[in-house]
Coordinates of C-alpha atoms and ligand atoms in Angstrom, one line a residue:
M45 CA -1.0 -15.1 -10.6
I46 CA -0.4 -11.4 -10.7
V47 CA 3.1 -10.0 -9.8
F48 CA 3.0 -6.4 -8.4
K49 CA 6.0 -4.3 -7.8
K50 CA 4.1 -1.1 -6.8
E51 CA 2.2 -0.6 -3.7
Q52 CA -0.4 1.4 -5.5
D53 CA -1.2 -1.4 -7.8
L54 CA -1.4 -3.8 -5.1
R55 CA -3.7 -1.8 -3.2
T56 CA -6.1 -1.1 -5.8
Y57 CA -6.2 -4.9 -6.7
L58 CA -6.9 -5.8 -3.2
S59 CA -9.5 -3.3 -2.6
Q60 CA -11.4 -4.6 -5.7
Q61 CA -11.1 -8.1 -4.5
R62 CA -12.2 -7.1 -1.0
A63 CA -15.2 -5.3 -2.6
L64 CA -16.1 -8.9 -4.5
G65 CA -16.2 -10.5 -0.9
K66 CA -12.9 -12.2 -1.0
R67 CA -10.8 -12.6 2.2
I68 CA -7.2 -11.7 2.1
G69 CA -4.3 -14.0 3.2
F70 CA -0.9 -12.9 3.6
V71 CA 2.5 -14.8 3.9
P72 CA 5.3 -12.1 4.2
T73 CA 8.7 -13.6 3.2
M74 CA 12.4 -12.8 2.2
G75 CA 12.2 -15.0 -0.7
A76 CA 14.6 -18.0 -1.5
L77 CA 11.4 -20.1 -1.1
H78 CA 11.4 -23.6 0.2
A79 CA 8.8 -26.1 1.6
G80 CA 8.4 -24.3 4.7
H81 CA 7.3 -21.2 3.0
R82 CA 5.1 -23.4 0.6
S83 CA 3.4 -24.7 3.6
L84 CA 2.2 -21.2 4.7
I85 CA 1.0 -20.6 1.2
D86 CA -0.9 -23.9 1.2
R87 CA -2.6 -22.9 4.5
S88 CA -3.8 -19.9 3.0
V89 CA -4.9 -20.7 -0.7
Q90 CA -8.7 -21.6 -0.6
P91 CA -11.5 -20.5 -3.0
E92 CA -12.7 -17.4 -1.4
T93 CA -9.5 -16.3 -0.2
V94 CA -6.8 -14.1 -2.2
T95 CA -3.5 -15.3 -1.1
V96 CA -0.7 -12.7 -1.2
C97 CA 3.1 -13.8 -0.7
S98 CA 5.5 -10.8 -0.2
I99 CA 9.2 -11.3 -1.3
F100 CA 11.5 -8.5 0.1
V101 CA 14.8 -8.8 1.8
N102 CA 14.3 -6.0 4.5
P103 CA 17.7 -4.5 5.1
T104 CA 16.5 -2.8 8.4
Q105 CA 16.3 -6.2 10.1
F106 CA 19.9 -7.4 9.3
N107 CA 22.2 -6.3 12.2
D108 CA 25.0 -8.2 10.4
K109 CA 25.8 -6.7 6.7
S110 CA 27.5 -9.7 5.4
D111 CA 24.3 -11.8 6.2
Y112 CA 22.3 -9.4 4.1
D113 CA 24.8 -9.2 1.3
K114 CA 24.9 -13.1 1.1
Y115 CA 21.2 -13.7 1.7
P116 CA 20.1 -15.9 -1.2
A117 CA 17.8 -14.5 -3.9
T118 CA 16.2 -16.9 -6.3
P119 CA 13.4 -15.0 -7.9
D120 CA 12.6 -17.1 -10.8
A121 CA 12.4 -20.3 -8.8
D122 CA 10.3 -18.3 -6.3
L123 CA 7.9 -17.4 -9.0
K124 CA 7.7 -21.1 -10.0
L125 CA 7.1 -22.2 -6.6
L126 CA 4.2 -19.7 -6.1
L127 CA 2.6 -20.6 -9.3
E128 CA 2.5 -24.2 -8.5
A129 CA 1.2 -23.5 -5.2
R130 CA -1.8 -21.5 -6.8
C131 CA -0.8 -18.4 -4.9
D132 CA -3.1 -15.2 -6.2
V133 CA -0.5 -12.4 -5.9
A134 CA 3.3 -12.0 -5.6
F135 CA 4.4 -8.8 -4.1
M136 CA 8.0 -8.1 -5.0
P137 CA 8.8 -4.4 -4.2
D138 CA 12.2 -2.6 -4.1
A139 CA 13.6 -0.7 -1.1
A140 CA 12.5 2.5 -2.7
E141 CA 9.0 1.4 -2.7
M142 CA 9.0 0.1 0.7
Y143 CA 11.0 3.2 2.4
P144 CA 10.2 6.0 0.0
Q145 CA 11.2 8.5 2.6
G146 CA 14.3 6.4 3.8
F147 CA 14.7 3.9 6.5
A148 CA 14.5 6.4 9.5
E149 CA 11.0 7.6 8.4
V150 CA 9.2 4.4 8.9
R151 CA 7.6 4.2 12.4
T152 CA 9.3 1.9 14.9
Y153 CA 7.8 0.0 18.0
D154 CA 9.2 -0.9 21.0
F155 CA 8.8 -4.6 22.1
G156 CA 10.1 -4.4 25.5
Y157 CA 11.1 -7.5 27.3
L158 CA 10.6 -9.6 24.0
D159 CA 13.3 -7.4 22.4
S160 CA 15.7 -8.0 25.3
I161 CA 16.1 -11.8 25.1
L162 CA 17.3 -14.6 22.8
E163 CA 17.2 -13.1 19.1
G164 CA 16.7 -9.7 20.5
A165 CA 19.7 -9.8 22.5
H166 CA 21.9 -11.5 20.2
R167 CA 20.7 -9.3 17.0
P168 CA 20.4 -5.7 18.1
G169 CA 18.0 -3.9 16.1
H170 CA 16.7 -7.0 14.5
F171 CA 13.0 -6.8 15.8
R172 CA 12.9 -3.0 15.3
G173 CA 13.4 -3.8 11.5
V174 CA 11.0 -6.6 11.7
G175 CA 8.5 -4.1 13.2
Q176 CA 9.1 -1.5 10.7
I177 CA 8.5 -3.8 7.8
V178 CA 5.7 -6.0 9.0
S179 CA 3.8 -2.9 10.1
R180 CA 4.4 -1.3 6.6
L181 CA 3.2 -4.4 4.7
L182 CA 0.4 -4.8 6.9
E183 CA -0.7 -1.3 6.0
M184 CA -0.5 -2.1 2.5
V185 CA -2.1 -5.7 2.3
Q186 CA -4.7 -5.2 5.1
P187 CA -5.0 -8.9 5.4
D188 CA -7.7 -10.9 7.3
I189 CA -5.2 -13.5 8.1
L190 CA -1.6 -13.6 8.5
F191 CA 0.4 -16.8 8.3
M192 CA 3.8 -17.2 10.0
G193 CA 6.1 -19.9 10.7
Q194 CA 6.7 -21.4 14.4
K195 CA 10.3 -21.8 13.1
D196 CA 10.8 -18.0 13.9
Y197 CA 8.7 -18.3 17.3
Q198 CA 10.2 -15.2 18.9
Q199 CA 9.3 -13.3 15.7
C200 CA 5.7 -14.6 16.0
M201 CA 5.4 -13.4 19.5
V202 CA 6.7 -10.1 18.3
V203 CA 4.1 -9.8 15.6
K204 CA 1.5 -10.8 17.9
K205 CA 2.6 -7.8 20.0
L206 CA 2.9 -5.7 17.0
L207 CA -0.8 -6.3 16.0
G208 CA -2.0 -5.1 19.5
M209 CA 0.2 -2.0 19.2
M210 CA -1.2 -1.2 15.8
G211 CA -4.8 -1.8 17.2
R212 CA -5.2 -4.7 14.7
E213 CA -5.6 -7.7 16.7
Q214 CA -9.3 -7.9 16.0
Q215 CA -9.2 -7.6 12.3
I216 CA -6.1 -9.6 11.5
Q217 CA -5.9 -13.2 12.8
L218 CA -2.2 -14.5 13.2
V219 CA -1.9 -18.2 12.4
I220 CA 1.4 -20.0 13.4
C221 CA 2.1 -22.8 11.2
D222 CA 4.2 -26.0 12.1
T223 CA 8.0 -26.0 11.3
V224 CA 8.8 -27.9 8.1
R225 CA 11.9 -30.1 8.6
E226 CA 14.4 -31.9 6.4
E227 CA 14.4 -35.6 6.9
D228 CA 17.2 -35.5 9.5
G229 CA 15.2 -33.0 11.4
L230 CA 17.0 -29.7 10.3
A231 CA 14.5 -26.9 10.1
M232 CA 14.2 -25.7 6.5
S233 CA 15.6 -22.2 6.1
S234 CA 16.6 -19.9 3.0
R235 CA 20.1 -19.8 4.7
N236 CA 20.4 -23.6 4.5
V237 CA 21.7 -23.2 0.9
R238 CA 24.8 -21.5 2.2
L239 CA 25.9 -24.7 4.1
T240 CA 28.3 -27.3 2.4
E241 CA 27.0 -30.7 2.5
P242 CA 29.0 -31.9 5.4
Q243 CA 28.0 -28.8 7.4
R244 CA 24.4 -29.4 6.7
A245 CA 24.5 -32.9 8.3
L246 CA 26.3 -31.5 11.3
A247 CA 23.5 -28.9 11.6
A248 CA 20.9 -31.4 12.2
S249 CA 22.4 -31.7 15.8
I250 CA 20.3 -28.6 16.6
Y251 CA 17.3 -30.7 16.2
Q252 CA 18.8 -33.6 18.1
C253 CA 19.3 -31.1 21.2
L254 CA 15.9 -29.9 21.0
V255 CA 14.6 -33.5 21.1
S256 CA 16.8 -34.4 23.9
I257 CA 15.6 -31.2 26.0
Q258 CA 12.1 -32.3 25.3
G259 CA 12.7 -36.0 26.2
K260 CA 14.6 -35.5 29.4
Q261 CA 12.0 -33.0 30.8
N262 CA 10.7 -35.8 33.1
S263 CA 14.1 -37.1 34.3
D264 CA 16.8 -34.4 34.6
H265 CA 17.7 -30.8 35.4
F266 CA 17.5 -28.4 32.4
S267 CA 21.0 -27.1 33.4
L268 CA 22.4 -30.6 32.8
V269 CA 20.6 -31.1 29.6
R270 CA 21.8 -27.9 28.5
K271 CA 25.4 -28.5 29.2
E272 CA 25.2 -31.7 27.4
C273 CA 23.7 -29.8 24.2
L274 CA 26.4 -27.3 24.6
D275 CA 29.0 -30.0 24.5
L276 CA 27.2 -31.8 21.6
L277 CA 27.0 -28.8 19.4
K278 CA 30.8 -28.0 20.2
K279 CA 31.8 -31.3 19.1
K280 CA 29.9 -31.0 15.9
G281 CA 31.5 -27.8 15.2
L282 CA 28.7 -25.6 15.8
D283 CA 29.0 -22.3 17.6
A284 CA 26.0 -22.2 20.0
E285 CA 24.7 -18.6 20.8
Y286 CA 21.9 -19.9 23.1
V287 CA 20.4 -23.1 24.3
S288 CA 17.4 -21.8 26.3
L289 CA 14.1 -23.0 27.8
A290 CA 11.2 -20.5 28.1
D291 CA 7.4 -20.2 29.0
A292 CA 5.9 -20.4 25.5
T293 CA 2.9 -18.2 26.3
D294 CA 5.3 -15.1 27.0
L295 CA 9.0 -16.4 26.4
T296 CA 9.8 -15.7 30.1
L297 CA 13.1 -17.6 30.5
L298 CA 13.2 -20.7 32.9
E299 CA 16.0 -22.0 34.9
D300 CA 14.4 -25.5 35.1
Y301 CA 11.8 -27.4 33.7
E302 CA 8.1 -26.2 34.8
P303 CA 5.6 -29.1 33.8
S304 CA 2.7 -27.0 34.7
K305 CA 3.7 -24.2 32.1
K306 CA 3.8 -24.8 28.3
M307 CA 7.4 -24.8 27.6
V308 CA 9.5 -24.1 24.5
A309 CA 13.1 -25.0 24.0
L310 CA 15.0 -22.5 21.7
I311 CA 18.6 -22.7 20.1
A312 CA 20.6 -20.5 18.0
A313 CA 24.1 -21.7 16.5
S314 CA 26.3 -21.0 13.6
I315 CA 28.4 -23.2 11.4
G316 CA 30.5 -22.1 8.7
G317 CA 29.4 -18.6 9.6
V318 CA 25.8 -19.2 8.8
R319 CA 23.5 -18.6 11.6
L320 CA 20.7 -21.1 12.2
I321 CA 17.7 -21.1 14.9
D322 CA 15.2 -23.6 15.7
N323 CA 12.8 -24.4 18.4
L324 CA 10.3 -27.1 19.8
F325 CA 7.4 -27.1 22.3
L326 CA 8.0 -29.4 25.3
N327 CA 4.5 -30.4 26.1
P328 CA 1.3 -30.0 23.9
Ligands
AMP402 P1 11.7 -15.7 5.9 O1 11.6 -15.7 4.5 O2 12.8 -16.6 6.4 O3 11.6 -14.4 6.4 O4 10.4 -16.6 6.5 C1 9.1 -16.2 6.0 C2 8.0 -17.0 6.7 O5 8.1 -18.4 6.5 C3 8.1 -16.8 8.3 O6 6.9 -16.6 8.9 C4 9.0 -18.0 8.6 O7 8.9 -18.3 10.3 C5 8.4 -18.9 7.8 N1 9.2 -20.2 7.7 C6 10.5 -20.0 7.5 N2 11.1 -21.3 7.5 C7 10.0 -22.2 7.9 C8 9.9 -23.6 8.1 N3 11.0 -24.5 7.9 N4 8.7 -24.2 8.4 C9 7.7 -23.4 8.5 N5 7.5 -21.9 8.2 C10 8.8 -21.4 7.9

């Protein structure tokens, strides 16, 4: 595996690989890698593919400074995981490399409705930052395939829209990978290491709520199930930001179950000051 810190070195290497007929698979991350990230790398690693994993904690997508300050950094363990996964390239730039002209100089994109709901509504400026960093990384890596996790489903939708806005939807295939979970259902997340053992166990109630929203789709109204979920989360000591139902194709929020649509349930809740998100498709 080769570790690059500089954009130019990365670009030179990848253009050589492209000339050799290799495809480029790309997994952008913020590090503190776990089995969820590993599953994305595993999807990419193939004989004729050069797999690039970027590790960069992007300051412009954090609306909460203390969340940024406390974001875990485990570079040695990350490199070990990437080596074991047979990743070809680790790209670990610093902020000066990613934003040489400063944060304000990188082009921003307006995601409209997608930025006005759920994560967009609760984390002002978050998707603006995601758009900045992902567009910049895509310019550098120019991948054929981009691997992202369903765990951040709204982010996947934002990036899909970004590919269209960048005119790259034909060249770059977006592959959305299943959410990898702990045994009790808690979605793996870099932020989970900030939870105490009891908090971690209580956090599994997020997944329990998603499963109950899924299980009651043919018997109850969503408003009732939602209320039960809010009560359960509160009882477990979680502070819910939203428990929502949406059309999975465009994230239009739904008041009630609509069996004719592909639906997704989404939850954001915090415990001990750690904000967690998760989602589940209700029907295939
Ligand atoms: P992050 O490092 O949190 O920015 O995540 C980098 C990529 O890994 C994103 O595409 C995430 O959606 C994905 N990811 C994070 N956690 C999981 C998980 N538990 N299962 C699958 N993918 C994940």
